[in-house]
PDB file of C-alpha atoms in Angstrom:
ATOM      1  CA  MET I  22      49.742  -4.396  13.476  1.00 80.00           C
ATOM      2  CA  ALA I  23      52.667  -3.940  11.078  1.00 94.00           C
ATOM      3  CA  ARG I  24      55.413  -1.571  12.093  1.00 98.00           C
ATOM      4  CA  VAL I  25      55.923   1.593  10.065  1.00 98.00           C
ATOM      5  CA  ALA I  26      59.201   2.224   8.246  1.00 98.00           C
ATOM      6  CA  LEU I  27      60.207   5.524   6.668  1.00 99.00           C
ATOM      7  CA  VAL I  28      63.028   5.522   4.107  1.00 98.00           C
ATOM      8  CA  THR I  29      64.554   8.797   2.949  1.00 98.00           C
ATOM      9  CA  GLY I  30      65.643   8.855  -0.664  1.00 97.00           C
ATOM     10  CA  GLY I  31      63.487   5.771  -0.812  1.00 98.00           C
ATOM     11  CA  SER I  32      62.253   5.721  -4.404  1.00 97.00           C
ATOM     12  CA  ARG I  33      65.505   5.245  -6.352  1.00 96.00           C
ATOM     13  CA  GLY I  34      68.712   3.217  -6.217  1.00 95.00           C
ATOM     14  CA  ILE I  35      69.651   1.737  -2.865  1.00 97.00           C
ATOM     15  CA  GLY I  36      66.682   3.480  -1.240  1.00 98.00           C
ATOM     16  CA  ALA I  37      64.211   1.818  -3.609  1.00 98.00           C
ATOM     17  CA  ALA I  38      65.720  -1.590  -2.848  1.00 98.00           C
ATOM     18  CA  ILE I  39      65.454  -0.872   0.890  1.00 98.00           C
ATOM     19  CA  SER I  40      61.825   0.262   0.648  1.00 98.00           C
ATOM     20  CA  THR I  41      60.879  -2.794  -1.410  1.00 98.00           C
ATOM     21  CA  ALA I  42      62.674  -5.226   0.908  1.00 98.00           C
ATOM     22  CA  LEU I  43      61.066  -3.739   4.015  1.00 98.00           C
ATOM     23  CA  LYS I  44      57.620  -4.024   2.434  1.00 98.00           C
ATOM     24  CA  ALA I  45      58.335  -7.661   1.525  1.00 98.00           C
ATOM     25  CA  ALA I  46      59.328  -8.243   5.167  1.00 98.00           C
ATOM     26  CA  GLY I  47      55.901  -7.059   6.318  1.00 98.00           C
ATOM     27  CA  TYR I  48      56.449  -3.408   7.214  1.00 98.00           C
ATOM     28  CA  ASN I  49      54.204  -0.512   6.238  1.00 98.00           C
ATOM     29  CA  VAL I  50      56.675   1.555   4.246  1.00 98.00           C
ATOM     30  CA  ALA I  51      56.756   5.222   3.282  1.00 98.00           C
ATOM     31  CA  ALA I  52      59.366   6.435   0.799  1.00 98.00           C
ATOM     32  CA  ASN I  53      60.555  10.024   0.946  1.00 98.00           C
ATOM     33  CA  TYR I  54      62.057  11.677  -2.125  1.00 98.00           C
ATOM     34  CA  ALA I  55      63.394  15.132  -2.920  1.00 96.00           C
ATOM     35  CA  GLY I  56      62.656  16.057  -6.509  1.00 91.00           C
ATOM     36  CA  ASN I  57      62.276  13.409  -9.199  1.00 93.00           C
ATOM     37  CA  ASP I  58      58.496  13.198  -9.492  1.00 95.00           C
ATOM     38  CA  GLU I  59      58.582  10.915 -12.519  1.00 96.00           C
ATOM     39  CA  ALA I  60      60.791   8.312 -10.836  1.00 96.00           C
ATOM     40  CA  ALA I  61      58.823   8.528  -7.580  1.00 97.00           C
ATOM     41  CA  ASN I  62      55.457   8.066  -9.271  1.00 97.00           C
ATOM     42  CA  LYS I  63      56.795   5.133 -11.293  1.00 98.00           C
ATOM     43  CA  PHE I  64      58.122   3.553  -8.116  1.00 98.00           C
ATOM     44  CA  LYS I  65      54.768   4.048  -6.385  1.00 98.00           C
ATOM     45  CA  SER I  66      52.818   2.494  -9.252  1.00 98.00           C
ATOM     46  CA  GLU I  67      55.164  -0.495  -9.460  1.00 98.00           C
ATOM     47  CA  THR I  68      55.410  -1.238  -5.732  1.00 98.00           C
ATOM     48  CA  GLY I  69      52.302   0.242  -4.113  1.00 98.00           C
ATOM     49  CA  ILE I  70      54.564   2.037  -1.625  1.00 98.00           C
ATOM     50  CA  PRO I  71      53.358   5.599  -0.912  1.00 98.00           C
ATOM     51  CA  VAL I  72      55.818   8.381  -1.688  1.00 98.00           C
ATOM     52  CA  TYR I  73      56.225  11.729   0.067  1.00 98.00           C
ATOM     53  CA  LYS I  74      58.137  14.682  -1.326  1.00 98.00           C
ATOM     54  CA  TRP I  75      60.305  16.970   0.800  1.00 98.00           C
ATOM     55  CA  SER I  76      63.951  17.955   1.210  1.00 98.00           C
ATOM     56  CA  VAL I  77      65.693  16.418   4.206  1.00 98.00           C
ATOM     57  CA  ALA I  78      67.914  19.523   4.253  1.00 98.00           C
ATOM     58  CA  ASP I  79      64.912  21.556   5.489  1.00 98.00           C
ATOM     59  CA  TYR I  80      64.047  20.899   9.154  1.00 98.00           C
ATOM     60  CA  ALA I  81      60.547  22.388   8.956  1.00 98.00           C
ATOM     61  CA  ALA I  82      59.794  20.349   5.833  1.00 98.00           C
ATOM     62  CA  CYS I  83      60.925  17.190   7.655  1.00 98.00           C
ATOM     63  CA  VAL I  84      58.627  17.926  10.598  1.00 98.00           C
ATOM     64  CA  GLU I  85      55.661  18.448   8.281  1.00 98.00           C
ATOM     65  CA  GLY I  86      56.517  15.449   6.115  1.00 98.00           C
ATOM     66  CA  ILE I  87      56.831  13.141   9.103  1.00 98.00           C
ATOM     67  CA  LYS I  88      53.471  14.366  10.419  1.00 98.00           C
ATOM     68  CA  LYS I  89      51.901  13.506   7.067  1.00 98.00           C
ATOM     69  CA  VAL I  90      53.433  10.021   7.044  1.00 98.00           C
ATOM     70  CA  GLU I  91      52.358   9.342  10.629  1.00 98.00           C
ATOM     71  CA  GLY I  92      48.858  10.655   9.906  1.00 98.00           C
ATOM     72  CA  ASP I  93      48.571   8.216   7.017  1.00 98.00           C
ATOM     73  CA  LEU I  94      50.365   5.153   8.387  1.00 98.00           C
ATOM     74  CA  GLY I  95      50.915   5.623  12.123  1.00 98.00           C
ATOM     75  CA  PRO I  96      53.984   6.391  14.262  1.00 98.00           C
ATOM     76  CA  VAL I  97      57.339   5.694  12.631  1.00 98.00           C
ATOM     77  CA  ASP I  98      59.049   2.684  14.197  1.00 98.00           C
ATOM     78  CA  ILE I  99      61.955   2.346  11.747  1.00 98.00           C
ATOM     79  CA  LEU I 100      63.773   5.290  10.197  1.00 99.00           C
ATOM     80  CA  VAL I 101      66.278   4.636   7.418  1.00 98.00           C
ATOM     81  CA  ASN I 102      68.374   7.736   6.720  1.00 98.00           C
ATOM     82  CA  ASN I 103      69.417   6.942   3.177  1.00 98.00           C
ATOM     83  CA  ALA I 104      69.066  10.251   1.298  1.00 97.00           C
ATOM     84  CA  GLY I 105      72.351  11.627   0.055  1.00 95.00           C
ATOM     85  CA  ILE I 106      73.977  13.673  -2.684  1.00 94.00           C
ATOM     86  CA  THR I 107      77.465  14.204  -4.084  1.00 93.00           C
ATOM     87  CA  ARG I 108      79.129  17.412  -5.237  1.00 95.00           C
ATOM     88  CA  ASP I 109      82.622  16.121  -5.919  1.00 93.00           C
ATOM     89  CA  ALA I 110      85.688  18.310  -6.360  1.00 96.00           C
ATOM     90  CA  MET I 111      89.265  18.346  -5.171  1.00 97.00           C
ATOM     91  CA  PHE I 112      89.391  20.399  -1.989  1.00 98.00           C
ATOM     92  CA  HIS I 113      91.374  23.301  -3.476  1.00 98.00           C
ATOM     93  CA  ARG I 114      88.658  23.693  -6.105  1.00 98.00           C
ATOM     94  CA  MET I 115      85.641  23.009  -3.897  1.00 98.00           C
ATOM     95  CA  THR I 116      83.251  25.912  -3.461  1.00 98.00           C
ATOM     96  CA  PRO I 117      81.438  26.771  -0.227  1.00 98.00           C
ATOM     97  CA  GLU I 118      78.217  25.936  -2.065  1.00 98.00           C
ATOM     98  CA  GLN I 119      79.449  22.417  -2.889  1.00 98.00           C
ATOM     99  CA  TRP I 120      80.522  21.897   0.707  1.00 98.00           C
ATOM    100  CA  ASN I 121      77.310  23.229   2.229  1.00 98.00           C
ATOM    101  CA  GLU I 122      74.963  21.364  -0.116  1.00 98.00           C
ATOM    102  CA  VAL I 123      76.454  18.009   0.820  1.00 98.00           C
ATOM    103  CA  ILE I 124      76.675  18.738   4.542  1.00 98.00           C
ATOM    104  CA  SER I 125      73.105  20.077   4.549  1.00 98.00           C
ATOM    105  CA  THR I 126      71.688  16.904   3.006  1.00 98.00           C
ATOM    106  CA  ASN I 127      74.022  14.133   4.134  1.00 98.00           C
ATOM    107  CA  LEU I 128      74.671  15.231   7.720  1.00 98.00           C
ATOM    108  CA  ASN I 129      72.198  17.931   8.720  1.00 98.00           C
ATOM    109  CA  GLY I 130      69.495  15.948   6.932  1.00 98.00           C
ATOM    110  CA  VAL I 131      70.079  13.032   9.303  1.00 98.00           C
ATOM    111  CA  PHE I 132      69.530  15.345  12.279  1.00 98.00           C
ATOM    112  CA  ASN I 133      66.484  16.905  10.608  1.00 98.00           C
ATOM    113  CA  MET I 134      64.834  13.512  10.153  1.00 98.00           C
ATOM    114  CA  THR I 135      65.876  11.815  13.378  1.00 98.00           C
ATOM    115  CA  HIS I 136      65.240  14.663  15.805  1.00 98.00           C
ATOM    116  CA  PRO I 137      61.432  14.899  15.301  1.00 98.00           C
ATOM    117  CA  ILE I 138      61.014  11.100  15.411  1.00 98.00           C
ATOM    118  CA  TRP I 139      63.269  10.416  18.410  1.00 98.00           C
ATOM    119  CA  PRO I 140      60.882  11.514  21.241  1.00 98.00           C
ATOM    120  CA  GLY I 141      58.084   9.233  20.040  1.00 98.00           C
ATOM    121  CA  MET I 142      60.411   6.252  19.830  1.00 98.00           C
ATOM    122  CA  ARG I 143      61.608   6.925  23.371  1.00 98.00           C
ATOM    123  CA  GLU I 144      58.037   7.187  24.671  1.00 98.00           C
ATOM    124  CA  ARG I 145      56.970   3.951  22.956  1.00 98.00           C
ATOM    125  CA  LYS I 146      60.155   2.191  24.132  1.00 98.00           C
ATOM    126  CA  PHE I 147      60.943   0.939  20.646  1.00 98.00           C
ATOM    127  CA  GLY I 148      62.755   2.273  17.616  1.00 98.00           C
ATOM    128  CA  ARG I 149      65.245   1.433  14.918  1.00 98.00           C
ATOM    129  CA  ILE I 150      67.393   4.182  13.421  1.00 98.00           C
ATOM    130  CA  ILE I 151      69.540   3.009  10.511  1.00 98.00           C
ATOM    131  CA  MET I 152      72.035   5.344   8.856  1.00 98.00           C
ATOM    132  CA  ILE I 153      73.279   4.619   5.355  1.00 98.00           C
ATOM    133  CA  SER I 154      76.800   5.994   5.602  1.00 98.00           C
ATOM    134  CA  SER I 155      79.598   4.993   3.197  1.00 97.00           C
ATOM    135  CA  VAL I 156      82.948   3.270   2.935  1.00 96.00           C
ATOM    136  CA  ASN I 157      84.275   6.741   2.130  1.00 95.00           C
ATOM    137  CA  GLY I 158      83.088   7.928   5.529  1.00 97.00           C
ATOM    138  CA  GLN I 159      85.341   5.260   7.008  1.00 97.00           C
ATOM    139  CA  LYS I 160      88.459   5.619   4.874  1.00 96.00           C
ATOM    140  CA  GLY I 161      88.093   9.018   3.199  1.00 95.00           C
ATOM    141  CA  GLN I 162      88.263   9.673  -0.535  1.00 93.00           C
ATOM    142  CA  ALA I 163      90.122  12.264  -2.581  1.00 94.00           C
ATOM    143  CA  GLY I 164      87.705  14.599  -4.313  1.00 95.00           C
ATOM    144  CA  GLN I 165      85.021  13.881  -1.736  1.00 95.00           C
ATOM    145  CA  SER I 166      86.096  15.803   1.355  1.00 98.00           C
ATOM    146  CA  ASN I 167      82.542  17.104   1.800  1.00 98.00           C
ATOM    147  CA  TYR I 168      80.943  13.679   1.318  1.00 97.00           C
ATOM    148  CA  SER I 169      83.516  11.852   3.462  1.00 98.00           C
ATOM    149  CA  ALA I 170      83.139  14.406   6.272  1.00 98.00           C
ATOM    150  CA  ALA I 171      79.352  14.114   6.255  1.00 98.00           C
ATOM    151  CA  LYS I 172      79.347  10.328   6.165  1.00 98.00           C
ATOM    152  CA  ALA I 173      81.947  10.122   8.940  1.00 98.00           C
ATOM    153  CA  GLY I 174      79.741  12.478  10.939  1.00 98.00           C
ATOM    154  CA  ASP I 175      76.837  10.083  10.477  1.00 98.00           C
ATOM    155  CA  ILE I 176      78.900   7.314  12.078  1.00 98.00           C
ATOM    156  CA  GLY I 177      79.764   9.560  15.015  1.00 98.00           C
ATOM    157  CA  LEU I 178      76.100  10.394  15.488  1.00 98.00           C
ATOM    158  CA  VAL I 179      75.263   6.679  15.501  1.00 98.00           C
ATOM    159  CA  LYS I 180      77.716   6.037  18.334  1.00 98.00           C
ATOM    160  CA  ALA I 181      76.377   8.905  20.431  1.00 98.00           C
ATOM    161  CA  LEU I 182      72.671   8.250  19.858  1.00 98.00           C
ATOM    162  CA  ALA I 183      73.104   4.524  20.452  1.00 98.00           C
ATOM    163  CA  GLN I 184      74.176   5.315  24.013  1.00 98.00           C
ATOM    164  CA  GLU I 185      71.176   7.583  24.552  1.00 98.00           C
ATOM    165  CA  GLY I 186      68.660   5.155  23.102  1.00 98.00           C
ATOM    166  CA  ALA I 187      69.906   1.872  24.530  1.00 98.00           C
ATOM    167  CA  ARG I 188      67.951   1.940  27.794  1.00 97.00           C
ATOM    168  CA  VAL I 189      64.696   2.992  26.141  1.00 98.00           C
ATOM    169  CA  GLY I 190      64.568   0.313  23.461  1.00 98.00           C
ATOM    170  CA  VAL I 191      65.871   2.419  20.565  1.00 98.00           C
ATOM    171  CA  THR I 192      68.794   1.019  18.587  1.00 98.00           C
ATOM    172  CA  VAL I 193      70.944   3.087  16.243  1.00 98.00           C
ATOM    173  CA  ASN I 194      73.247   1.500  13.678  1.00 98.00           C
ATOM    174  CA  ALA I 195      75.117   2.355  10.498  1.00 98.00           C
ATOM    175  CA  ILE I 196      75.627   0.592   7.199  1.00 98.00           C
ATOM    176  CA  CYS I 197      78.643   1.657   5.142  1.00 98.00           C
ATOM    177  CA  PRO I 198      78.255   0.394   1.581  1.00 97.00           C
ATOM    178  CA  GLY I 199      81.146   0.199  -0.823  1.00 96.00           C
ATOM    179  CA  TYR I 200      80.603   0.626  -4.547  1.00 94.00           C
ATOM    180  CA  ILE I 201      77.084  -0.536  -5.342  1.00 96.00           C
ATOM    181  CA  GLY I 202      75.732  -1.132  -8.840  1.00 92.00           C
ATOM    182  CA  THR I 203      73.195   1.675  -8.866  1.00 88.00           C
ATOM    183  CA  GLU I 204      72.262   3.645 -11.950  1.00 82.00           C
ATOM    184  CA  MET I 205      74.659   6.390 -10.834  1.00 77.00           C
ATOM    185  CA  VAL I 206      77.647   4.069 -10.422  1.00 82.00           C
ATOM    186  CA  ARG I 207      76.975   2.148 -13.634  1.00 82.00           C
ATOM    187  CA  ALA I 208      76.970   5.470 -15.485  1.00 78.00           C
ATOM    188  CA  ILE I 209      80.684   5.836 -14.704  1.00 83.00           C
ATOM    189  CA  ASP I 210      82.898   5.382 -17.754  1.00 85.00           C
ATOM    190  CA  GLU I 211      83.322   1.635 -18.288  1.00 88.00           C
ATOM    191  CA  LYS I 212      87.112   1.927 -18.537  1.00 90.00           C
ATOM    192  CA  VAL I 213      87.277   3.767 -15.198  1.00 87.00           C
ATOM    193  CA  LEU I 214      84.910   1.259 -13.616  1.00 91.00           C
ATOM    194  CA  ASN I 215      86.818  -1.795 -14.829  1.00 92.00           C
ATOM    195  CA  GLU I 216      90.374  -0.517 -14.476  1.00 92.00           C
ATOM    196  CA  ARG I 217      90.250   1.732 -11.411  1.00 90.00           C
ATOM    197  CA  ILE I 218      87.245   0.917  -9.241  1.00 90.00           C
ATOM    198  CA  ILE I 219      86.541  -2.820  -9.420  1.00 94.00           C
ATOM    199  CA  PRO I 220      90.245  -3.762  -8.963  1.00 95.00           C
ATOM    200  CA  GLN I 221      90.037  -2.095  -5.497  1.00 93.00           C
ATOM    201  CA  ILE I 222      87.361  -4.608  -4.471  1.00 96.00           C
ATOM    202  CA  PRO I 223      88.779  -8.005  -3.441  1.00 97.00           C
ATOM    203  CA  ILE I 224      85.504  -9.779  -4.244  1.00 97.00           C
ATOM    204  CA  GLY I 225      85.923  -8.443  -7.779  1.00 96.00           C
ATOM    205  CA  ARG I 226      82.509  -6.947  -8.458  1.00 95.00           C
ATOM    206  CA  LEU I 227      80.132  -4.171  -7.521  1.00 95.00           C
ATOM    207  CA  GLY I 228      77.656  -4.797  -4.754  1.00 96.00           C
ATOM    208  CA  GLU I 229      73.945  -4.967  -5.482  1.00 96.00           C
ATOM    209  CA  PRO I 230      71.342  -2.657  -3.918  1.00 97.00           C
ATOM    210  CA  GLU I 231      69.489  -5.711  -2.615  1.00 97.00           C
ATOM    211  CA  GLU I 232      72.541  -6.696  -0.555  1.00 97.00           C
ATOM    212  CA  ILE I 233      72.337  -3.392   1.304  1.00 98.00           C
ATOM    213  CA  ALA I 234      68.583  -3.791   1.657  1.00 98.00           C
ATOM    214  CA  ARG I 235      68.982  -7.183   3.340  1.00 98.00           C
ATOM    215  CA  SER I 236      71.307  -5.602   5.887  1.00 98.00           C
ATOM    216  CA  VAL I 237      68.656  -2.971   6.630  1.00 98.00           C
ATOM    217  CA  VAL I 238      65.931  -5.581   7.041  1.00 98.00           C
ATOM    218  CA  PHE I 239      68.097  -7.392   9.583  1.00 98.00           C
ATOM    219  CA  LEU I 240      68.899  -4.261  11.601  1.00 98.00           C
ATOM    220  CA  ALA I 241      65.203  -3.302  11.602  1.00 98.00           C
ATOM    221  CA  SER I 242      64.146  -6.672  12.967  1.00 97.00           C
ATOM    222  CA  ASP I 243      63.652  -7.932  16.497  1.00 96.00           C
ATOM    223  CA  ASP I 244      66.547 -10.325  15.830  1.00 97.00           C
ATOM    224  CA  ALA I 245      68.901  -7.320  15.838  1.00 98.00           C
ATOM    225  CA  GLY I 246      67.880  -6.096  19.288  1.00 97.00           C
ATOM    226  CA  PHE I 247      71.413  -6.561  20.673  1.00 98.00           C
ATOM    227  CA  PHE I 248      72.982  -4.540  17.863  1.00 98.00           C
ATOM    228  CA  THR I 249      73.400  -0.846  18.628  1.00 98.00           C
ATOM    229  CA  GLY I 250      76.204   1.583  17.873  1.00 98.00           C
ATOM    230  CA  SER I 251      77.369  -0.926  15.272  1.00 98.00           C
ATOM    231  CA  THR I 252      78.630  -0.431  11.738  1.00 97.00           C
ATOM    232  CA  LEU I 253      78.040  -3.030   9.032  1.00 98.00           C
ATOM    233  CA  SER I 254      80.472  -2.755   6.127  1.00 97.00           C
ATOM    234  CA  PRO I 255      79.155  -4.461   2.958  1.00 97.00           C
ATOM    235  CA  ASN I 256      82.011  -3.378   0.685  1.00 97.00           C
ATOM    236  CA  GLY I 257      83.409  -6.564  -0.855  1.00 97.00           C
ATOM    237  CA  GLY I 258      86.559  -6.316   1.255  1.00 97.00           C
ATOM    238  CA  GLN I 259      87.524  -2.890  -0.087  1.00 96.00           C
ATOM    239  CA  TYR I 260      88.063  -1.568   3.436  1.00 94.00           C
ATOM    240  CA  MET I 261      88.298  -3.879   6.420  1.00 92.00           C
ATOM    241  CA  VAL I 262      87.466  -2.689   9.929  1.00 83.00           C
TER     242      VAL I 262
END
């Protein structure tokens, strides 16, 4: 029987590529999304992947959403914590609302999704938790103190949970993408993209969502059973660790 994979923020951008790649690899995939019904329904019709709407910032909603997914598809074997938002501002101008929104989704949301799924993975002696962090969680970024803090927190959680899960067959790893050619990134002013962003990338181009998705498929597989507490950094050489 195919393993079940749940991808948060799984109907657009990097998340859509991850959901599609996992389905192609033979998993039963569920894609969570927060609010864009039109995009989610289009994704569902194009891929056949079921979509489930709830906010990862709401613990109770996560518990109910996970129950729905598991009732439809079976216990979740692979959880990809991909959902994330940005509310960028220089720190002296950042509002408490901007800080809290990002922390609630990008860091608390990872707890809210992982915590209800963790006991079942431990009992079944198998699980794959994959966090989509960011290069800016590794190196920091001006104007993104909230985002960088949350994404760095995700990496810390990976290292702690990996130690707890190792002896019960649950691996926990992070992927830290650099600049990826999603709709959001390609909407950046072309002059800024070509003169300020791409020159920071030694490979000389944006990454593609499918390149992140292939990393997820590997970490979800049996072949990655000796990887835990690890961080993959597909960033074109922008930041080397």
